[in-house]
PDB file of C-alpha atoms in Angstrom:
ATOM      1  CA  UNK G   1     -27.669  22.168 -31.329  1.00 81.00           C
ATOM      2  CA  UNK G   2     -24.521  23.811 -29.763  1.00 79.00           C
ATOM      3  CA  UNK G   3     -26.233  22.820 -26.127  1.00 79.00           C
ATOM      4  CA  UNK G   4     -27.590  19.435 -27.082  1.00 76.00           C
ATOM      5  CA  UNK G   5     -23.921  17.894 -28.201  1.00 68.00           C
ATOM      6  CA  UNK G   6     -22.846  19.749 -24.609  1.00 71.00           C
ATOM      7  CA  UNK G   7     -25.551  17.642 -22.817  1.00 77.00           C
ATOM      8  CA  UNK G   8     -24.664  14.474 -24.378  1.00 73.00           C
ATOM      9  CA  UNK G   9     -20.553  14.644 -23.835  1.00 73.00           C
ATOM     10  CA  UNK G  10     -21.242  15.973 -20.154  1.00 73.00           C
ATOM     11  CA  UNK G  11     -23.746  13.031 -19.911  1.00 69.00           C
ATOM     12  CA  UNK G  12     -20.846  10.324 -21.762  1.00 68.00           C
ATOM     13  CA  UNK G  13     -18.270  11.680 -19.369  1.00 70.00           C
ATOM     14  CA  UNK G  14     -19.753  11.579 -16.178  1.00 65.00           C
ATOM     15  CA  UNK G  15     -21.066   8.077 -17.091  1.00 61.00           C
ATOM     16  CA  UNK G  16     -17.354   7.249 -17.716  1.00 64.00           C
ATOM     17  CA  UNK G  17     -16.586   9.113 -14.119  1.00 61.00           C
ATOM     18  CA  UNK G  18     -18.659   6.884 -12.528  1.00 56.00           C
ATOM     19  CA  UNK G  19     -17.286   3.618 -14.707  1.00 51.00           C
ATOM     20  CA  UNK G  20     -14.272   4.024 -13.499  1.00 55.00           C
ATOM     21  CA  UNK G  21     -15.423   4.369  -9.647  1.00 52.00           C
ATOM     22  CA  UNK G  22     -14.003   0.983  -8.123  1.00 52.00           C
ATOM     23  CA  UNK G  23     -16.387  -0.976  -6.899  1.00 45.00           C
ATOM     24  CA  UNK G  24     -19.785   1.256  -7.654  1.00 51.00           C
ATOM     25  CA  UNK G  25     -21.844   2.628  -5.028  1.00 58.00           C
ATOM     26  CA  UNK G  26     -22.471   0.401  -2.133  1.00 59.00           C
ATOM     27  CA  UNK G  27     -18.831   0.389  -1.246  1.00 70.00           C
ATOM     28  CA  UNK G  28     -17.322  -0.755   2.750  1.00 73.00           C
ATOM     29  CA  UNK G  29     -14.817   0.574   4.068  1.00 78.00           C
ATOM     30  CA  UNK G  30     -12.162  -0.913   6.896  1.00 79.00           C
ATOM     31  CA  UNK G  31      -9.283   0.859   6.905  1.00 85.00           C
ATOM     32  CA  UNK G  32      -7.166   0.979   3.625  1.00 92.00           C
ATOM     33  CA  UNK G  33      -9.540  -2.381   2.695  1.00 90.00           C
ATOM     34  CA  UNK G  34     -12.692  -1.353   0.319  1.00 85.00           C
ATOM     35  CA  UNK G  35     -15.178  -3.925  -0.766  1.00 79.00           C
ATOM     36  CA  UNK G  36     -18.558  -4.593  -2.204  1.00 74.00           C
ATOM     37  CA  UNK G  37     -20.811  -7.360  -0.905  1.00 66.00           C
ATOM     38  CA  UNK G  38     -23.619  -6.475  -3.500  1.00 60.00           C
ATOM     39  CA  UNK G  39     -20.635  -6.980  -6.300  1.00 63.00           C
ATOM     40  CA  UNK G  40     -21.472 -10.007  -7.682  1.00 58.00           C
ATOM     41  CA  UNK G  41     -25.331 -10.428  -6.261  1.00 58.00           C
ATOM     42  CA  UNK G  42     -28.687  -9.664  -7.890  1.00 59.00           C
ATOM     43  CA  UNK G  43     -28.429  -6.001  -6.109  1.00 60.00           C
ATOM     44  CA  UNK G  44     -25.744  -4.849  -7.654  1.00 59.00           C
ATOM     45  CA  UNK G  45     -26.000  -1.247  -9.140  1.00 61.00           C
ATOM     46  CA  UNK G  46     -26.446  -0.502 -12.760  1.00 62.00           C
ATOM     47  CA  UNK G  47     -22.862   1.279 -12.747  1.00 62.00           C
ATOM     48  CA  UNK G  48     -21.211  -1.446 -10.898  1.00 57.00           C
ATOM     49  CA  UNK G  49     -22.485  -3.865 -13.809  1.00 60.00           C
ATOM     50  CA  UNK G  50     -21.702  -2.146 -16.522  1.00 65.00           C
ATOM     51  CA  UNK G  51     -17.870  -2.139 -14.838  1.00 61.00           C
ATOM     52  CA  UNK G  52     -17.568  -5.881 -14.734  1.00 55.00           C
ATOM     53  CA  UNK G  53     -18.722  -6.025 -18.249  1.00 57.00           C
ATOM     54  CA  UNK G  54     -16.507  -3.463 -19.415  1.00 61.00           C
ATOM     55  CA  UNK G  55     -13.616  -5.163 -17.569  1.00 55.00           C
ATOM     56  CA  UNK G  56     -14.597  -8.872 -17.633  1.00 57.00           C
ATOM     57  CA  UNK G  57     -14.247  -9.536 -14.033  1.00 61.00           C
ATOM     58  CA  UNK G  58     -16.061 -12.455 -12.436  1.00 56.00           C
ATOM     59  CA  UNK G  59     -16.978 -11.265  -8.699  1.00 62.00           C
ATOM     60  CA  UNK G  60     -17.974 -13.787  -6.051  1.00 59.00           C
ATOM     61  CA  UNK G  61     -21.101 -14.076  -6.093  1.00 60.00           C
ATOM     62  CA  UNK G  62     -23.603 -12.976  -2.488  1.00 61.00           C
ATOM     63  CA  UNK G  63     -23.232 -16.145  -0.687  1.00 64.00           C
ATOM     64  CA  UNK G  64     -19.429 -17.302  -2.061  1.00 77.00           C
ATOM     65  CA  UNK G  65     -17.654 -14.517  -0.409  1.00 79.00           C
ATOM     66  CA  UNK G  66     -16.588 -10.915  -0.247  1.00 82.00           C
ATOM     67  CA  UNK G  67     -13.182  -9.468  -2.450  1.00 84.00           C
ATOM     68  CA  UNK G  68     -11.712  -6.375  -0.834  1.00 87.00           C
ATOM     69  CA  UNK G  69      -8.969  -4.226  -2.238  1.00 90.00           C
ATOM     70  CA  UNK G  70      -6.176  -1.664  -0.623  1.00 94.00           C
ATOM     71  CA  UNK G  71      -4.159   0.528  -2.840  1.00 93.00           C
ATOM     72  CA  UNK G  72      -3.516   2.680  -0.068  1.00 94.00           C
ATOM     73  CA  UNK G  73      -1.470   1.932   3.325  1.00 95.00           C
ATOM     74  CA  UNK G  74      -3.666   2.223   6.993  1.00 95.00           C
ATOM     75  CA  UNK G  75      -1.425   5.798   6.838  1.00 95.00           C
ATOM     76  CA  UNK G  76      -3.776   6.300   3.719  1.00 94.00           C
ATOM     77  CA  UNK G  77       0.000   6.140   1.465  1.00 94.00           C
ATOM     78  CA  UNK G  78      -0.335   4.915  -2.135  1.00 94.00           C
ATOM     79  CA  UNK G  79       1.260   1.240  -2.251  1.00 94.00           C
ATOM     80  CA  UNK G  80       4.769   1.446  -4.318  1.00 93.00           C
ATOM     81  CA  UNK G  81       6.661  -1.082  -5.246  1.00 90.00           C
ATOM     82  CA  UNK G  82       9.824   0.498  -4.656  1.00 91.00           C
ATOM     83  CA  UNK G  83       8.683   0.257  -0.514  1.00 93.00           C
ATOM     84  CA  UNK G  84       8.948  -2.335   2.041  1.00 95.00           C
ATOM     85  CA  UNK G  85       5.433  -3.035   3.751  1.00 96.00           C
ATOM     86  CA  UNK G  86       4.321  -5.395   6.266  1.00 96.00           C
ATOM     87  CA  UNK G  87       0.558  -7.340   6.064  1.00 96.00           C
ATOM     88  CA  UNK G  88       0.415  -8.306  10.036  1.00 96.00           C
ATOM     89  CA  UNK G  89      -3.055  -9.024  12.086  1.00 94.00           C
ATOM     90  CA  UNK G  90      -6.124 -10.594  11.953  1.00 91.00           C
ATOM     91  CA  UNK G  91      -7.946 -12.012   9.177  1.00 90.00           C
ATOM     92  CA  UNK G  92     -12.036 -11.737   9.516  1.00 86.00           C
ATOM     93  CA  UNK G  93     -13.816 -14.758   9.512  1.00 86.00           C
ATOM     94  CA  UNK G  94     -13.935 -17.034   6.925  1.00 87.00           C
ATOM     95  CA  UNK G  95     -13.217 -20.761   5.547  1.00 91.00           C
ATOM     96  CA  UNK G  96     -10.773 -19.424   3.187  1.00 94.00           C
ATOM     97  CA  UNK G  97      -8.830 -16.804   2.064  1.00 94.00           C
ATOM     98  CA  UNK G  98      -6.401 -15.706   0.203  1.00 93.00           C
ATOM     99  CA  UNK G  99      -4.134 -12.473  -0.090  1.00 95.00           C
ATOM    100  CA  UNK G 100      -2.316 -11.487  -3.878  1.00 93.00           C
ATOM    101  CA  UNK G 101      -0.322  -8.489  -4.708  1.00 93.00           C
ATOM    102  CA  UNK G 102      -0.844  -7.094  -8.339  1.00 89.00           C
ATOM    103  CA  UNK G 103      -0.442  -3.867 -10.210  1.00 87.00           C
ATOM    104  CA  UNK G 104      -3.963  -1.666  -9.897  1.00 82.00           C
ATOM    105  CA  UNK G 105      -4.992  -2.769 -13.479  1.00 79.00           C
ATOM    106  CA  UNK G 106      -5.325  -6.628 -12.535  1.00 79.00           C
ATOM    107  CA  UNK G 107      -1.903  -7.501 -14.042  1.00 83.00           C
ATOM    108  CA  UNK G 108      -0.043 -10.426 -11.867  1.00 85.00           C
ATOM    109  CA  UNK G 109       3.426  -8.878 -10.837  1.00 85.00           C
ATOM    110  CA  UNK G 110       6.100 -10.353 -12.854  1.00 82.00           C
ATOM    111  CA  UNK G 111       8.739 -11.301 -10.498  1.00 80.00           C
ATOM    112  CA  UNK G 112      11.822 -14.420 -10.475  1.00 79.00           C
ATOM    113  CA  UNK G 113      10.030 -16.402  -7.785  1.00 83.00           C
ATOM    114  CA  UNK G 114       6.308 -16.265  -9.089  1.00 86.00           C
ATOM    115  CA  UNK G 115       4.919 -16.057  -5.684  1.00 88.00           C
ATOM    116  CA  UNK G 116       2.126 -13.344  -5.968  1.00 89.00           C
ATOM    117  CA  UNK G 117       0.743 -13.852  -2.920  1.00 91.00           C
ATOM    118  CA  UNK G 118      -0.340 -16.616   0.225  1.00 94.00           C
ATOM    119  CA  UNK G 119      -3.428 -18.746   0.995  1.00 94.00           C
ATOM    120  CA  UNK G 120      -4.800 -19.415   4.866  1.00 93.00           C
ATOM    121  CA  UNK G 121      -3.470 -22.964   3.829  1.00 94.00           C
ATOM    122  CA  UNK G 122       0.097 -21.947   3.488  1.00 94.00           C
ATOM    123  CA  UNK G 123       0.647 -19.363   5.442  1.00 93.00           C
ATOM    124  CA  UNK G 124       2.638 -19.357   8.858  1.00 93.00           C
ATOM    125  CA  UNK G 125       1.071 -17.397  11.469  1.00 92.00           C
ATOM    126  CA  UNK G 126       2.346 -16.011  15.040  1.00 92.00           C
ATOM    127  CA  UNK G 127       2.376 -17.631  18.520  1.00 92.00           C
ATOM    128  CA  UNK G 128      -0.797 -15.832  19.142  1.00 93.00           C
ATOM    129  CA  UNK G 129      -2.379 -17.237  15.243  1.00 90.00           C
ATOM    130  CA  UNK G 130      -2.387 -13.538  13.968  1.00 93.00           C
ATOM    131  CA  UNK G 131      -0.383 -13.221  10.147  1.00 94.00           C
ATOM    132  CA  UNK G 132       2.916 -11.427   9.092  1.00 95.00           C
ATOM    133  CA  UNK G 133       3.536 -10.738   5.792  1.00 94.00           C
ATOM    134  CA  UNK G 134       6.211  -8.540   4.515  1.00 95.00           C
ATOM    135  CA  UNK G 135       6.025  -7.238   0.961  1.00 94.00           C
ATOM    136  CA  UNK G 136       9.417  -5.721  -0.245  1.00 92.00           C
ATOM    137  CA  UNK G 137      11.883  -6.167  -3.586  1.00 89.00           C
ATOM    138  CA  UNK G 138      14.132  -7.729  -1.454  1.00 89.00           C
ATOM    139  CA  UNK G 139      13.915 -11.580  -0.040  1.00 89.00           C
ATOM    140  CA  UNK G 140      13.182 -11.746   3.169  1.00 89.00           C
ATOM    141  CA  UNK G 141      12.403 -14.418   5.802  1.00 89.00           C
ATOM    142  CA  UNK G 142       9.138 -16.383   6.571  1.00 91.00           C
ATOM    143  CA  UNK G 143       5.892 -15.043   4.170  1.00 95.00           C
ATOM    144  CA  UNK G 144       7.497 -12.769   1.938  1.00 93.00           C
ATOM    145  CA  UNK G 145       6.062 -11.106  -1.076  1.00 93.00           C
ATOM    146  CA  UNK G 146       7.823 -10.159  -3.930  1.00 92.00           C
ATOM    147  CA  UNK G 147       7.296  -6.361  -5.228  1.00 91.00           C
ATOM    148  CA  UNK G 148       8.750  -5.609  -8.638  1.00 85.00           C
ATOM    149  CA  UNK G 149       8.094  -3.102 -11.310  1.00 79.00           C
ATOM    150  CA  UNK G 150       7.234   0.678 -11.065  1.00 74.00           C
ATOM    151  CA  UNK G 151       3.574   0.610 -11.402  1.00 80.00           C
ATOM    152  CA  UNK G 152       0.827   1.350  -8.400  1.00 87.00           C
ATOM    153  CA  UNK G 153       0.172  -1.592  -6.549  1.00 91.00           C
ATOM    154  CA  UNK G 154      -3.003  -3.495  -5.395  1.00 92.00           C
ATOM    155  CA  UNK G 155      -3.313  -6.442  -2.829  1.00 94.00           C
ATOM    156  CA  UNK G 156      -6.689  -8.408  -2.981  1.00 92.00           C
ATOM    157  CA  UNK G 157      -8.000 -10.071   0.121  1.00 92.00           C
ATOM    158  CA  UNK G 158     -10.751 -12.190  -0.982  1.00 89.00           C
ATOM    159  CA  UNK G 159     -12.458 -14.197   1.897  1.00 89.00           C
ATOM    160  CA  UNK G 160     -14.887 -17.355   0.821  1.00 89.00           C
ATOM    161  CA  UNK G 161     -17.510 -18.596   2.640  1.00 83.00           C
ATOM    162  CA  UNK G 162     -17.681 -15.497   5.421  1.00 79.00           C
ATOM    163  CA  UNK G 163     -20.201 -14.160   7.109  1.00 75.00           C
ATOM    164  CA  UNK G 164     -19.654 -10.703   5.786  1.00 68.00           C
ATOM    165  CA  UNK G 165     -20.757 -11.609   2.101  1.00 60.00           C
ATOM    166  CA  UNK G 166     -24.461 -11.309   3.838  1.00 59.00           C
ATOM    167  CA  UNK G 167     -24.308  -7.901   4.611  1.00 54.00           C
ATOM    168  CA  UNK G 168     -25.907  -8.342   7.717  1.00 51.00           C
ATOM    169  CA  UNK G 169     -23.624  -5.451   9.390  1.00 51.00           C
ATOM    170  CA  UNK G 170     -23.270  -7.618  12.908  1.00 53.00           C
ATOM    171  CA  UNK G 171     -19.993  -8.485  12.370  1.00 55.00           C
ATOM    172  CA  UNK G 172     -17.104  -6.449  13.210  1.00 61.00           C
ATOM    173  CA  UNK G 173     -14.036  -7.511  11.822  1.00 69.00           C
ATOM    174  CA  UNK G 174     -10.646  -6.686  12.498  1.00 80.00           C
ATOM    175  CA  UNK G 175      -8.703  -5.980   9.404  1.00 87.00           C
ATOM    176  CA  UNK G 176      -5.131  -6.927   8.631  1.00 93.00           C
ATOM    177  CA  UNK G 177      -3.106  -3.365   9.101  1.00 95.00           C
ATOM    178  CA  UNK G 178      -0.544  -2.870   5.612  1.00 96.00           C
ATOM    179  CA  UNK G 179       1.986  -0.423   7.301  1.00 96.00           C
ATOM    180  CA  UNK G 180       5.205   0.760   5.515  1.00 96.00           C
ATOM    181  CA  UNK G 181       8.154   0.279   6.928  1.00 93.00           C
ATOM    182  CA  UNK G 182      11.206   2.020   4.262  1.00 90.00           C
ATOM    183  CA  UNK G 183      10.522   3.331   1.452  1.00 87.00           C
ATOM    184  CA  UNK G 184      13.552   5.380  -0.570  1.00 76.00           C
TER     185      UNK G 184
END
Protein backbone atom coordinates (compact mmCIF):
# COMPACT_ATOMS: atom_id res chain seq x y z
CA UNK A 1 0.00 0.00 0.00
CA UNK A 2 2.90 2.07 1.54
CA UNK A 3 4.67 1.72 -2.19
CA UNK A 4 1.57 2.16 -4.29
CA UNK A 5 0.61 5.86 -2.72
CA UNK A 6 4.71 6.40 -3.34
CA UNK A 7 4.17 5.49 -7.06
CA UNK A 8 1.25 7.61 -7.56
CA UNK A 9 2.69 11.08 -5.79
CA UNK A 10 6.14 10.41 -7.65
CA UNK A 11 3.96 9.85 -10.80
CA UNK A 12 1.56 13.38 -9.84
CA UNK A 13 4.78 15.25 -9.28
CA UNK A 14 6.81 14.57 -12.08
CA UNK A 15 3.68 15.11 -14.25
CA UNK A 16 3.54 18.56 -12.54
CA UNK A 17 7.58 18.83 -13.31
CA UNK A 18 6.96 18.49 -16.67
CA UNK A 19 3.62 20.97 -16.60
CA UNK A 20 5.46 23.50 -15.64
CA UNK A 21 8.34 22.97 -18.43
CA UNK A 22 7.74 26.16 -20.74
CA UNK A 23 6.94 25.35 -23.85
CA UNK A 24 6.96 21.22 -23.69
CA UNK A 25 9.33 19.21 -25.53
CA UNK A 26 10.02 20.29 -29.00
CA UNK A 27 11.51 23.51 -27.79
CA UNK A 28 14.18 26.02 -30.26
CA UNK A 29 16.56 27.66 -29.07
CA UNK A 30 18.39 31.12 -30.46
CA UNK A 31 20.13 32.64 -27.99
CA UNK A 32 18.20 33.83 -24.81
CA UNK A 33 14.90 33.40 -27.41
CA UNK A 34 13.02 29.83 -26.83
CA UNK A 35 10.06 28.88 -28.91
CA UNK A 36 7.80 26.14 -30.06
CA UNK A 37 6.58 25.87 -33.65
CA UNK A 38 4.52 22.63 -32.85
CA UNK A 39 2.76 24.95 -29.93
CA UNK A 40 -0.32 25.57 -31.29
CA UNK A 41 -0.37 22.76 -34.32
CA UNK A 42 -1.90 19.28 -34.48
CA UNK A 43 1.75 17.91 -33.26
CA UNK A 44 1.89 19.33 -30.28
CA UNK A 45 2.90 17.02 -27.30
CA UNK A 46 0.51 15.68 -24.78
CA UNK A 47 2.42 17.79 -21.97
CA UNK A 48 2.53 20.87 -23.97
CA UNK A 49 -1.45 20.57 -24.22
CA UNK A 50 -2.28 19.91 -21.09
CA UNK A 51 -0.13 23.41 -20.27
CA UNK A 52 -2.27 25.60 -22.45
CA UNK A 53 -5.29 24.13 -20.88
CA UNK A 54 -4.11 24.49 -17.52
CA UNK A 55 -3.09 28.10 -18.29
CA UNK A 56 -5.63 29.16 -20.97
CA UNK A 57 -3.23 30.39 -23.47
CA UNK A 58 -4.21 30.61 -27.12
CA UNK A 59 -0.85 29.84 -29.21
CA UNK A 60 -0.61 30.72 -32.89
CA UNK A 61 -1.52 28.23 -34.56
CA UNK A 62 1.32 26.14 -37.40
CA UNK A 63 0.83 28.37 -40.26
CA UNK A 64 -0.06 31.95 -38.24
CA UNK A 65 3.30 32.28 -36.73
CA UNK A 66 5.86 31.36 -34.14
CA UNK A 67 5.84 33.13 -30.21
CA UNK A 68 9.29 33.05 -28.65
CA UNK A 69 10.16 34.03 -25.13
CA UNK A 70 13.58 35.33 -23.24
CA UNK A 71 13.69 35.55 -19.54
CA UNK A 72 17.26 35.43 -19.67
CA UNK A 73 19.84 38.09 -21.27
CA UNK A 74 22.30 36.69 -24.48
CA UNK A 75 24.87 36.72 -21.13
CA UNK A 76 22.28 33.97 -20.01
CA UNK A 77 21.33 36.87 -16.84
CA UNK A 78 17.77 36.63 -15.47
CA UNK A 79 15.80 39.84 -16.83
CA UNK A 80 15.15 42.36 -13.69
CA UNK A 81 13.32 45.10 -13.70
CA UNK A 82 15.45 47.05 -11.58
CA UNK A 83 18.19 46.89 -14.89
CA UNK A 84 18.60 48.86 -17.94
CA UNK A 85 18.68 46.53 -21.16
CA UNK A 86 18.90 47.21 -24.71
CA UNK A 87 16.70 45.00 -27.59
CA UNK A 88 19.09 46.02 -30.75
CA UNK A 89 19.43 43.80 -34.17
CA UNK A 90 17.68 42.00 -36.53
CA UNK A 91 14.29 40.74 -36.53
CA UNK A 92 13.80 37.20 -38.57
CA UNK A 93 11.54 37.25 -41.26
CA UNK A 94 8.16 37.90 -41.06
CA UNK A 95 5.00 40.19 -42.09
CA UNK A 96 4.58 41.18 -38.60
CA UNK A 97 5.77 41.29 -35.36
CA UNK A 98 5.58 42.48 -32.34
CA UNK A 99 7.84 42.68 -29.10
CA UNK A 100 5.98 43.09 -25.22
CA UNK A 101 7.63 43.10 -21.92
CA UNK A 102 5.61 41.36 -19.04
CA UNK A 103 6.25 39.74 -15.72
CA UNK A 104 7.04 35.69 -16.31
CA UNK A 105 3.42 34.81 -15.22
CA UNK A 106 1.70 36.66 -18.30
CA UNK A 107 0.80 39.75 -16.21
CA UNK A 108 1.08 43.17 -18.43
CA UNK A 109 3.59 45.46 -16.46
CA UNK A 110 1.76 48.15 -14.77
CA UNK A 111 3.56 51.24 -15.54
CA UNK A 112 2.37 55.44 -15.93
CA UNK A 113 2.80 55.39 -19.69
CA UNK A 114 1.05 51.97 -20.61
CA UNK A 115 3.45 51.24 -23.31
CA UNK A 116 4.26 47.45 -22.86
CA UNK A 117 5.95 47.04 -25.76
CA UNK A 118 6.40 48.06 -29.94
CA UNK A 119 4.99 46.67 -33.22
CA UNK A 120 7.21 46.49 -36.73
CA UNK A 121 4.55 49.26 -37.57
CA UNK A 122 5.72 51.69 -35.00
CA UNK A 123 8.91 51.14 -34.41
CA UNK A 124 11.95 53.37 -35.58
CA UNK A 125 14.77 51.47 -36.81
CA UNK A 126 18.62 52.42 -37.61
CA UNK A 127 20.28 53.84 -40.77
CA UNK A 128 21.13 50.34 -41.62
CA UNK A 129 16.96 49.10 -40.78
CA UNK A 130 18.25 46.98 -37.75
CA UNK A 131 16.00 47.89 -34.17
CA UNK A 132 17.04 49.58 -30.81
CA UNK A 133 15.09 49.21 -28.01
CA UNK A 134 16.07 50.13 -24.58
CA UNK A 135 14.13 48.73 -21.64
CA UNK A 136 14.91 50.62 -18.31
CA UNK A 137 12.65 52.38 -15.27
CA UNK A 138 13.82 55.42 -16.45
CA UNK A 139 12.49 57.45 -19.77
CA UNK A 140 14.66 57.44 -22.26
CA UNK A 141 14.85 58.58 -25.91
CA UNK A 142 13.50 56.96 -29.17
CA UNK A 143 11.76 53.14 -28.44
CA UNK A 144 11.82 52.97 -24.87
CA UNK A 145 10.23 50.42 -22.67
CA UNK A 146 9.04 50.95 -19.44
CA UNK A 147 10.25 48.35 -16.59
CA UNK A 148 8.46 48.63 -13.27
CA UNK A 149 7.81 46.36 -10.40
CA UNK A 150 10.12 43.74 -8.69
CA UNK A 151 8.99 40.63 -10.31
CA UNK A 152 11.10 38.42 -13.10
CA UNK A 153 10.56 39.68 -16.36
CA UNK A 154 9.56 38.17 -19.78
CA UNK A 155 9.63 39.84 -23.33
CA UNK A 156 7.55 37.97 -26.07
CA UNK A 157 8.60 38.23 -29.67
CA UNK A 158 5.84 36.81 -31.59
CA UNK A 159 6.42 36.87 -35.45
CA UNK A 160 3.12 36.27 -37.87
CA UNK A 161 3.15 34.99 -41.04
CA UNK A 162 7.12 33.71 -41.01
CA UNK A 163 8.65 31.17 -42.50
CA UNK A 164 9.88 29.65 -39.32
CA UNK A 165 6.28 28.58 -38.08
CA UNK A 166 6.95 25.59 -40.80
CA UNK A 167 9.65 24.10 -39.16
CA UNK A 168 11.38 23.48 -42.17
CA UNK A 169 14.93 24.19 -40.36
CA UNK A 170 16.35 26.17 -43.72
CA UNK A 171 16.15 29.29 -42.30
CA UNK A 172 18.69 30.82 -40.19
CA UNK A 173 17.68 33.73 -38.46
CA UNK A 174 19.46 36.27 -36.73
CA UNK A 175 17.98 37.04 -33.40
CA UNK A 176 17.62 40.41 -31.74
CA UNK A 177 20.61 40.37 -28.90
CA UNK A 178 18.84 41.71 -25.15
CA UNK A 179 22.19 42.86 -23.51
CA UNK A 180 22.29 44.68 -20.09
CA UNK A 181 23.73 47.64 -19.83
CA UNK A 182 23.46 48.89 -15.61
CA UNK A 183 21.97 47.18 -13.38
CA UNK A 184 22.38 48.36 -9.39
Amino acid sequence: MVSMFCGVLLGLLLTQAALDRELGFNKLRFGPWIGNPRLGGIFADPYSKAMLARSGELPLGGGEGLTLVAERDSAGNALSAHCTYTIAGDVPPARYWTLAVSYRDGRLIDNPSQRFGFTSSEIVRGADGKINLVASSLPRAGNWIPLAGAEPLRLTLRLYDTPLANESGGVQPIWPVITRLQCP
